[in-house]
PDB file of C-alpha atoms and ligand atoms in Angstrom:
ATOM      1  CA  MET A   1     231.053 -91.525 -15.633  1.00 35.00           C
ATOM      2  CA  SER A   2     230.221 -90.607 -19.246  1.00 37.00           C
ATOM      3  CA  LEU A   3     226.614 -91.223 -20.378  1.00 42.00           C
ATOM      4  CA  LEU A   4     227.916 -93.247 -23.171  1.00 41.00           C
ATOM      5  CA  ALA A   5     229.787 -95.549 -20.865  1.00 40.00           C
ATOM      6  CA  ARG A   6     227.930 -98.789 -20.603  1.00 52.00           C
ATOM      7  CA  GLY A   7     226.995 -98.651 -16.890  1.00 78.00           C
ATOM      8  CA  ALA A   8     223.761-100.287 -16.068  1.00 91.00           C
ATOM      9  CA  GLU A   9     222.396 -97.381 -13.843  1.00 96.00           C
ATOM     10  CA  PRO A  10     221.335 -94.008 -15.297  1.00 97.00           C
ATOM     11  CA  PRO A  11     222.587 -91.044 -13.358  1.00 97.00           C
ATOM     12  CA  ARG A  12     220.095 -89.110 -11.306  1.00 97.00           C
ATOM     13  CA  ASP A  13     219.887 -86.306 -13.969  1.00 97.00           C
ATOM     14  CA  CYS A  14     219.874 -88.551 -16.992  1.00 97.00           C
ATOM     15  CA  PRO A  15     219.121 -86.275 -19.928  1.00 97.00           C
ATOM     16  CA  LEU A  16     218.712 -88.619 -22.784  1.00 98.00           C
ATOM     17  CA  CYS A  17     215.060 -88.464 -23.008  1.00 98.00           C
ATOM     18  CA  PRO A  18     214.068 -84.697 -23.020  1.00 98.00           C
ATOM     19  CA  ARG A  19     210.373 -85.347 -22.484  1.00 98.00           C
ATOM     20  CA  LEU A  20     210.959 -87.617 -19.427  1.00 98.00           C
ATOM     21  CA  TYR A  21     213.593 -85.210 -18.148  1.00 98.00           C
ATOM     22  CA  ALA A  22     211.267 -82.312 -18.308  1.00 98.00           C
ATOM     23  CA  PHE A  23     208.391 -84.430 -16.699  1.00 98.00           C
ATOM     24  CA  ILE A  24     210.555 -85.269 -13.749  1.00 98.00           C
ATOM     25  CA  ALA A  25     211.839 -81.705 -13.447  1.00 98.00           C
ATOM     26  CA  GLY A  26     208.279 -80.608 -13.146  1.00 98.00           C
ATOM     27  CA  TRP A  27     207.449 -83.181 -10.320  1.00 98.00           C
ATOM     28  CA  ARG A  28     210.790 -82.121  -8.481  1.00 98.00           C
ATOM     29  CA  MET A  29     209.291 -78.542  -8.231  1.00 98.00           C
ATOM     30  CA  ARG A  30     205.790 -79.932  -7.114  1.00 98.00           C
ATOM     31  CA  GLU A  31     207.014 -82.782  -4.802  1.00 98.00           C
ATOM     32  CA  PRO A  32     210.539 -81.944  -3.707  1.00 98.00           C
ATOM     33  CA  ASP A  33     210.412 -84.803  -1.091  1.00 98.00           C
ATOM     34  CA  TRP A  34     209.779 -87.472  -3.772  1.00 98.00           C
ATOM     35  CA  PHE A  35     212.538 -89.602  -5.282  1.00 98.00           C
ATOM     36  CA  ASN A  36     211.855 -88.130  -8.798  1.00 98.00           C
ATOM     37  CA  ALA A  37     214.673 -89.643 -10.775  1.00 98.00           C
ATOM     38  CA  PRO A  38     215.551 -92.695 -12.825  1.00 98.00           C
ATOM     39  CA  VAL A  39     214.597 -95.731 -10.558  1.00 98.00           C
ATOM     40  CA  PRO A  40     217.637 -98.171 -10.058  1.00 98.00           C
ATOM     41  CA  THR A  41     217.394-101.844 -10.341  1.00 98.00           C
ATOM     42  CA  PHE A  42     216.362-103.566  -7.001  1.00 98.00           C
ATOM     43  CA  LEU A  43     219.132-106.084  -6.313  1.00 97.00           C
ATOM     44  CA  PRO A  44     218.987-109.184  -4.076  1.00 97.00           C
ATOM     45  CA  ALA A  45     220.507-109.200  -0.715  1.00 93.00           C
ATOM     46  CA  GLY A  46     223.579-111.158  -1.900  1.00 93.00           C
ATOM     47  CA  GLY A  47     224.283-108.636  -4.799  1.00 95.00           C
ATOM     48  CA  GLU A  48     224.487-109.111  -8.613  1.00 95.00           C
ATOM     49  CA  ALA A  49     225.936-112.641  -8.363  1.00 96.00           C
ATOM     50  CA  ALA A  50     222.869-113.825  -6.315  1.00 97.00           C
ATOM     51  CA  ALA A  51     220.348-113.004  -9.065  1.00 97.00           C
ATOM     52  CA  ARG A  52     219.146-116.044 -11.044  1.00 97.00           C
ATOM     53  CA  VAL A  53     215.955-114.362 -12.127  1.00 98.00           C
ATOM     54  CA  LEU A  54     215.492-110.780 -13.477  1.00 98.00           C
ATOM     55  CA  ILE A  55     211.950-109.302 -13.462  1.00 98.00           C
ATOM     56  CA  VAL A  56     211.406-106.588 -15.997  1.00 98.00           C
ATOM     57  CA  GLY A  57     208.492-104.121 -15.538  1.00 98.00           C
ATOM     58  CA  LEU A  58     207.377-101.202 -17.744  1.00 98.00           C
ATOM     59  CA  ALA A  59     208.393 -97.989 -16.012  1.00 98.00           C
ATOM     60  CA  PRO A  60     208.047 -96.401 -12.561  1.00 98.00           C
ATOM     61  CA  GLY A  61     204.559 -95.342 -11.584  1.00 97.00           C
ATOM     62  CA  LEU A  62     204.243 -91.645 -10.860  1.00 98.00           C
ATOM     63  CA  ARG A  63     203.167 -92.078  -7.184  1.00 97.00           C
ATOM     64  CA  GLY A  64     204.837 -95.571  -6.875  1.00 97.00           C
ATOM     65  CA  ALA A  65     208.438 -96.164  -7.774  1.00 98.00           C
ATOM     66  CA  ASN A  66     208.898 -92.463  -8.950  1.00 98.00           C
ATOM     67  CA  ARG A  67     207.853 -91.277  -5.529  1.00 98.00           C
ATOM     68  CA  THR A  68     209.693 -94.037  -3.447  1.00 98.00           C
ATOM     69  CA  GLY A  69     212.751 -94.853  -5.570  1.00 98.00           C
ATOM     70  CA  ARG A  70     212.289 -98.695  -5.546  1.00 98.00           C
ATOM     71  CA  PRO A  71     210.563-100.567  -8.344  1.00 98.00           C
ATOM     72  CA  PHE A  72     207.017-101.494  -7.795  1.00 98.00           C
ATOM     73  CA  THR A  73     206.852 -99.808  -4.412  1.00 98.00           C
ATOM     74  CA  GLY A  74     203.989 -97.688  -3.604  1.00 96.00           C
ATOM     75  CA  ASP A  75     201.419 -98.475  -6.179  1.00 89.00           C
ATOM     76  CA  TYR A  76     198.939-101.326  -6.687  1.00 91.00           C
ATOM     77  CA  ALA A  77     201.102-103.402  -9.116  1.00 95.00           C
ATOM     78  CA  GLY A  78     203.651-103.895  -6.385  1.00 96.00           C
ATOM     79  CA  THR A  79     201.303-105.493  -3.934  1.00 96.00           C
ATOM     80  CA  LEU A  80     200.505-108.532  -6.245  1.00 97.00           C
ATOM     81  CA  LEU A  81     204.257-108.780  -7.335  1.00 98.00           C
ATOM     82  CA  TYR A  82     205.859-108.647  -4.025  1.00 98.00           C
ATOM     83  CA  GLU A  83     203.266-111.044  -2.376  1.00 97.00           C
ATOM     84  CA  THR A  84     203.879-113.571  -5.144  1.00 97.00           C
ATOM     85  CA  LEU A  85     207.723-113.137  -4.760  1.00 98.00           C
ATOM     86  CA  ILE A  86     207.448-113.909  -1.105  1.00 97.00           C
ATOM     87  CA  ARG A  87     205.133-116.805  -1.692  1.00 97.00           C
ATOM     88  CA  PHE A  88     207.886-118.446  -3.805  1.00 97.00           C
ATOM     89  CA  GLY A  89     210.801-117.724  -1.952  1.00 96.00           C
ATOM     90  CA  PHE A  90     212.036-114.911  -4.221  1.00 98.00           C
ATOM     91  CA  ALA A  91     211.698-112.282  -1.520  1.00 98.00           C
ATOM     92  CA  ARG A  92     211.659-112.320   2.334  1.00 97.00           C
ATOM     93  CA  GLY A  93     210.391-110.089   4.971  1.00 96.00           C
ATOM     94  CA  ARG A  94     207.175-108.008   4.760  1.00 95.00           C
ATOM     95  CA  PHE A  95     206.213-105.829   1.850  1.00 95.00           C
ATOM     96  CA  GLU A  96     204.884-102.538   3.267  1.00 95.00           C
ATOM     97  CA  ALA A  97     205.167-100.418   0.070  1.00 93.00           C
ATOM     98  CA  ARG A  98     208.040 -98.403   1.503  1.00 95.00           C
ATOM     99  CA  PRO A  99     211.667 -98.708   0.453  1.00 95.00           C
ATOM    100  CA  ASP A 100     212.584 -99.037   4.125  1.00 95.00           C
ATOM    101  CA  ASP A 101     210.228-101.914   4.881  1.00 96.00           C
ATOM    102  CA  GLY A 102     213.151-104.267   5.119  1.00 95.00           C
ATOM    103  CA  LEU A 103     211.854-106.533   2.305  1.00 97.00           C
ATOM    104  CA  GLU A 104     214.789-108.390   0.591  1.00 98.00           C
ATOM    105  CA  LEU A 105     214.990-110.074  -2.736  1.00 98.00           C
ATOM    106  CA  VAL A 106     216.357-113.619  -2.860  1.00 97.00           C
ATOM    107  CA  ASP A 107     217.497-115.048  -6.097  1.00 96.00           C
ATOM    108  CA  ALA A 108     215.902-112.177  -7.987  1.00 98.00           C
ATOM    109  CA  ALA A 109     216.382-108.634  -9.212  1.00 98.00           C
ATOM    110  CA  ILE A 110     213.812-106.280 -10.308  1.00 98.00           C
ATOM    111  CA  THR A 111     214.234-103.489 -13.139  1.00 98.00           C
ATOM    112  CA  ASN A 112     212.205-101.468 -15.515  1.00 98.00           C
ATOM    113  CA  ALA A 113     212.385-101.376 -19.351  1.00 98.00           C
ATOM    114  CA  VAL A 114     212.176 -97.495 -18.958  1.00 98.00           C
ATOM    115  CA  ARG A 115     213.785 -96.074 -15.836  1.00 98.00           C
ATOM    116  CA  CYS A 116     211.988 -92.730 -15.780  1.00 98.00           C
ATOM    117  CA  VAL A 117     208.206 -92.176 -15.095  1.00 98.00           C
ATOM    118  CA  PRO A 118     206.575 -91.315 -18.282  1.00 98.00           C
ATOM    119  CA  PRO A 119     203.482 -89.179 -18.536  1.00 98.00           C
ATOM    120  CA  GLU A 120     200.340 -91.351 -18.294  1.00 96.00           C
ATOM    121  CA  ASN A 121     202.366 -94.394 -17.979  1.00 95.00           C
ATOM    122  CA  LYS A 122     203.031 -94.343 -21.762  1.00 97.00           C
ATOM    123  CA  PRO A 123     206.699 -94.186 -22.785  1.00 98.00           C
ATOM    124  CA  GLU A 124     207.366 -93.213 -26.550  1.00 98.00           C
ATOM    125  CA  THR A 125     209.012 -95.623 -28.824  1.00 98.00           C
ATOM    126  CA  THR A 126     212.123 -93.544 -28.908  1.00 98.00           C
ATOM    127  CA  GLU A 127     212.354 -93.448 -25.023  1.00 98.00           C
ATOM    128  CA  ILE A 128     212.000 -97.231 -24.855  1.00 98.00           C
ATOM    129  CA  ARG A 129     214.791 -97.689 -27.508  1.00 98.00           C
ATOM    130  CA  THR A 130     217.068 -95.146 -25.680  1.00 98.00           C
ATOM    131  CA  CYS A 131     216.589 -96.674 -22.261  1.00 98.00           C
ATOM    132  CA  ARG A 132     217.143-100.102 -23.799  1.00 98.00           C
ATOM    133  CA  GLU A 133     220.282 -99.290 -25.615  1.00 97.00           C
ATOM    134  CA  HIS A 134     221.940 -97.340 -22.636  1.00 97.00           C
ATOM    135  CA  PHE A 135     220.561 -99.307 -19.696  1.00 98.00           C
ATOM    136  CA  LEU A 136     218.524-102.462 -20.242  1.00 98.00           C
ATOM    137  CA  VAL A 137     221.116-104.105 -22.506  1.00 97.00           C
ATOM    138  CA  PRO A 138     223.827-103.651 -19.720  1.00 97.00           C
ATOM    139  CA  THR A 139     221.289-104.656 -17.004  1.00 98.00           C
ATOM    140  CA  VAL A 140     220.437-107.841 -18.785  1.00 97.00           C
ATOM    141  CA  ALA A 141     224.195-108.617 -19.106  1.00 96.00           C
ATOM    142  CA  ARG A 142     225.228-107.678 -15.613  1.00 96.00           C
ATOM    143  CA  PHE A 143     224.168-110.837 -13.624  1.00 97.00           C
ATOM    144  CA  PRO A 144     226.749-113.630 -13.927  1.00 96.00           C
ATOM    145  CA  ASN A 145     224.459-116.328 -12.815  1.00 97.00           C
ATOM    146  CA  LEU A 146     221.200-115.249 -14.526  1.00 98.00           C
ATOM    147  CA  LYS A 147     219.020-118.176 -15.693  1.00 98.00           C
ATOM    148  CA  ALA A 148     215.605-116.647 -16.233  1.00 98.00           C
ATOM    149  CA  ILE A 149     213.842-113.451 -17.147  1.00 98.00           C
ATOM    150  CA  VAL A 150     210.215-112.667 -16.322  1.00 98.00           C
ATOM    151  CA  THR A 151     208.799-109.932 -18.564  1.00 98.00           C
ATOM    152  CA  LEU A 152     205.687-108.094 -17.345  1.00 98.00           C
ATOM    153  CA  GLY A 153     203.650-106.775 -20.282  1.00 98.00           C
ATOM    154  CA  LYS A 154     204.241-106.455 -23.978  1.00 98.00           C
ATOM    155  CA  ILE A 155     206.434-103.292 -23.881  1.00 98.00           C
ATOM    156  CA  ALA A 156     208.806-104.808 -21.245  1.00 98.00           C
ATOM    157  CA  HIS A 157     208.759-108.038 -23.138  1.00 98.00           C
ATOM    158  CA  ASP A 158     209.591-106.742 -26.520  1.00 98.00           C
ATOM    159  CA  SER A 159     212.288-104.490 -25.215  1.00 98.00           C
ATOM    160  CA  THR A 160     213.839-107.277 -23.395  1.00 98.00           C
ATOM    161  CA  VAL A 161     213.740-109.655 -26.232  1.00 98.00           C
ATOM    162  CA  ARG A 162     215.453-106.906 -28.416  1.00 98.00           C
ATOM    163  CA  SER A 163     217.999-106.371 -25.585  1.00 98.00           C
ATOM    164  CA  LEU A 164     218.957-109.980 -25.929  1.00 98.00           C
ATOM    165  CA  GLY A 165     219.827-109.322 -29.533  1.00 97.00           C
ATOM    166  CA  LEU A 166     216.646-111.393 -30.814  1.00 98.00           C
ATOM    167  CA  PRO A 167     213.903-110.513 -33.298  1.00 98.00           C
ATOM    168  CA  LEU A 168     210.507-110.363 -31.615  1.00 98.00           C
ATOM    169  CA  ARG A 169     209.398-113.364 -33.534  1.00 97.00           C
ATOM    170  CA  ALA A 170     211.924-115.364 -31.743  1.00 98.00           C
ATOM    171  CA  ILE A 171     210.035-115.030 -28.489  1.00 98.00           C
ATOM    172  CA  PRO A 172     206.561-113.460 -29.119  1.00 98.00           C
ATOM    173  CA  PHE A 173     204.615-111.916 -26.314  1.00 98.00           C
ATOM    174  CA  ILE A 174     201.921-114.408 -25.005  1.00 98.00           C
ATOM    175  CA  HIS A 175     201.008-114.597 -21.384  1.00 98.00           C
ATOM    176  CA  GLY A 176     202.270-117.825 -19.799  1.00 98.00           C
ATOM    177  CA  ALA A 177     204.669-118.527 -22.850  1.00 98.00           C
ATOM    178  CA  GLU A 178     208.239-119.546 -22.235  1.00 98.00           C
ATOM    179  CA  GLY A 179     211.209-119.015 -24.781  1.00 98.00           C
ATOM    180  CA  GLU A 180     214.755-119.798 -24.917  1.00 97.00           C
ATOM    181  CA  ALA A 181     217.413-117.024 -25.425  1.00 97.00           C
ATOM    182  CA  GLY A 182     220.782-118.893 -25.299  1.00 95.00           C
ATOM    183  CA  PRO A 183     221.306-119.946 -21.747  1.00 95.00           C
ATOM    184  CA  LEU A 184     218.276-117.864 -20.464  1.00 98.00           C
ATOM    185  CA  ARG A 185     214.653-118.797 -20.282  1.00 98.00           C
ATOM    186  CA  VAL A 186     212.182-116.009 -20.790  1.00 98.00           C
ATOM    187  CA  PHE A 187     208.805-116.200 -19.156  1.00 98.00           C
ATOM    188  CA  SER A 188     206.101-113.623 -20.281  1.00 98.00           C
ATOM    189  CA  SER A 189     203.313-112.427 -18.231  1.00 98.00           C
ATOM    190  CA  TYR A 190     200.593-109.742 -18.588  1.00 98.00           C
ATOM    191  CA  HIS A 191     201.580-106.720 -16.517  1.00 98.00           C
ATOM    192  CA  CYS A 192     200.286-107.009 -12.890  1.00 97.00           C
ATOM    193  CA  SER A 193     198.645-103.352 -13.158  1.00 96.00           C
ATOM    194  CA  ARG A 194     195.465-102.544 -11.510  1.00 94.00           C
ATOM    195  CA  TYR A 195     193.864-102.171 -14.883  1.00 96.00           C
ATOM    196  CA  ASN A 196     194.763-105.613 -15.953  1.00 97.00           C
ATOM    197  CA  THR A 197     193.524-107.319 -12.719  1.00 96.00           C
ATOM    198  CA  ASN A 198     190.347-105.191 -12.469  1.00 96.00           C
ATOM    199  CA  THR A 199     189.320-106.075 -16.013  1.00 96.00           C
ATOM    200  CA  GLY A 200     190.131-109.733 -15.507  1.00 95.00           C
ATOM    201  CA  VAL A 201     192.831-109.741 -18.238  1.00 97.00           C
ATOM    202  CA  LEU A 202     195.138-111.044 -15.530  1.00 98.00           C
ATOM    203  CA  THR A 203     193.864-113.011 -12.505  1.00 97.00           C
ATOM    204  CA  GLU A 204     196.005-113.644  -9.503  1.00 97.00           C
ATOM    205  CA  GLU A 205     196.133-117.256 -10.350  1.00 97.00           C
ATOM    206  CA  MET A 206     197.453-116.590 -13.787  1.00 98.00           C
ATOM    207  CA  PHE A 207     200.128-114.400 -12.322  1.00 98.00           C
ATOM    208  CA  VAL A 208     201.132-116.975  -9.563  1.00 98.00           C
ATOM    209  CA  ASP A 209     201.210-119.758 -12.015  1.00 98.00           C
ATOM    210  CA  VAL A 210     204.103-117.862 -13.948  1.00 98.00           C
ATOM    211  CA  PHE A 211     206.203-117.676 -10.956  1.00 98.00           C
ATOM    212  CA  ARG A 212     205.439-121.270  -9.846  1.00 97.00           C
ATOM    213  CA  ARG A 213     206.935-122.239 -13.139  1.00 97.00           C
ATOM    214  CA  VAL A 214     209.986-120.003 -12.675  1.00 98.00           C
ATOM    215  CA  ARG A 215     210.514-121.558  -9.155  1.00 97.00           C
ATOM    216  CA  GLU A 216     210.230-125.096 -10.675  1.00 97.00           C
ATOM    217  CA  TYR A 217     212.559-124.230 -13.396  1.00 97.00           C
ATOM    218  CA  LEU A 218     215.194-122.826 -10.877  1.00 96.00           C
ATOM    219  CA  GLY A 219     214.474-125.567  -8.393  1.00 89.00           C
ATOM    220  CA  GLY A 220     214.947-124.878  -4.699  1.00 68.00           C
ATOM    221  CA  VAL A 221     212.630-123.673  -2.044  1.00 59.00           C
ATOM    222  CA  GLY A 222     209.291-122.247  -2.785  1.00 56.00           C
ATOM    223  CA  GLU A 223     205.580-122.805  -1.949  1.00 57.00           C
TER     224      GLU A 223
HETATM  225  N1  LIG B 301     206.113 -99.811 -10.932  1.00 80.81           N
HETATM  226  C1  LIG B 301     207.282-100.206 -11.506  1.00 80.81           C
HETATM  227  O1  LIG B 301     208.375 -99.938 -11.041  1.00 80.81           O
HETATM  228  N2  LIG B 301     207.199-100.705 -12.690  1.00 80.81           N
HETATM  229  C2  LIG B 301     205.968-101.020 -13.401  1.00 80.81           C
HETATM  230  O2  LIG B 301     206.071-101.438 -14.439  1.00 80.81           O
HETATM  231  C3  LIG B 301     204.854-100.609 -12.671  1.00 80.81           C
HETATM  232  C4  LIG B 301     204.805 -99.974 -11.515  1.00 80.81           C
END
């Protein structure tokens, strides 16, 4: 498929961001058994039509999603995220930080604003924009029954709001805030990174509260 075709998933050798392409190429040499490629969206067991909430993270962690190939799998951020999703019925099974742990998403899909691991977890503005235009815009549009989006951190939040065709002032990034984007409700959270939880920027209770409200908004099973 042409890179300019509006598929929601980047090809394994996506060349659109030369810096990220070179970074991954270096890690392919060093760690040939790692995934080392753009990380695809994690879909619910029922496929695209089953996703009512989309969770948008920042980018794969080097030794997390970039190593394992599944968003938020293999680094600290995933433990809090997946435990919270299981608690509110957005995932079932056991999270064991391996892509073959059998964990299934329910009602939910997980993607990243930037699909390739960036050096030092810091994507550049052009990389965020390129990945948005090519992949985040079609990802947000691919779920026919989507009702809610949870954005994790300001970079993911701002790129998601832009991908919805809105100016940032329409839904400013504030932890715990909610905003309307047409038929979608956007829930914003601080990123569940180890740095944010270690420094107390984000407590487990603050994070859990966001997903409690998403569950209330969508109705159905949960805690
Ligand atoms: N892993 C991801 O896939 N995304 C993040 O934002 C952090 C860790």
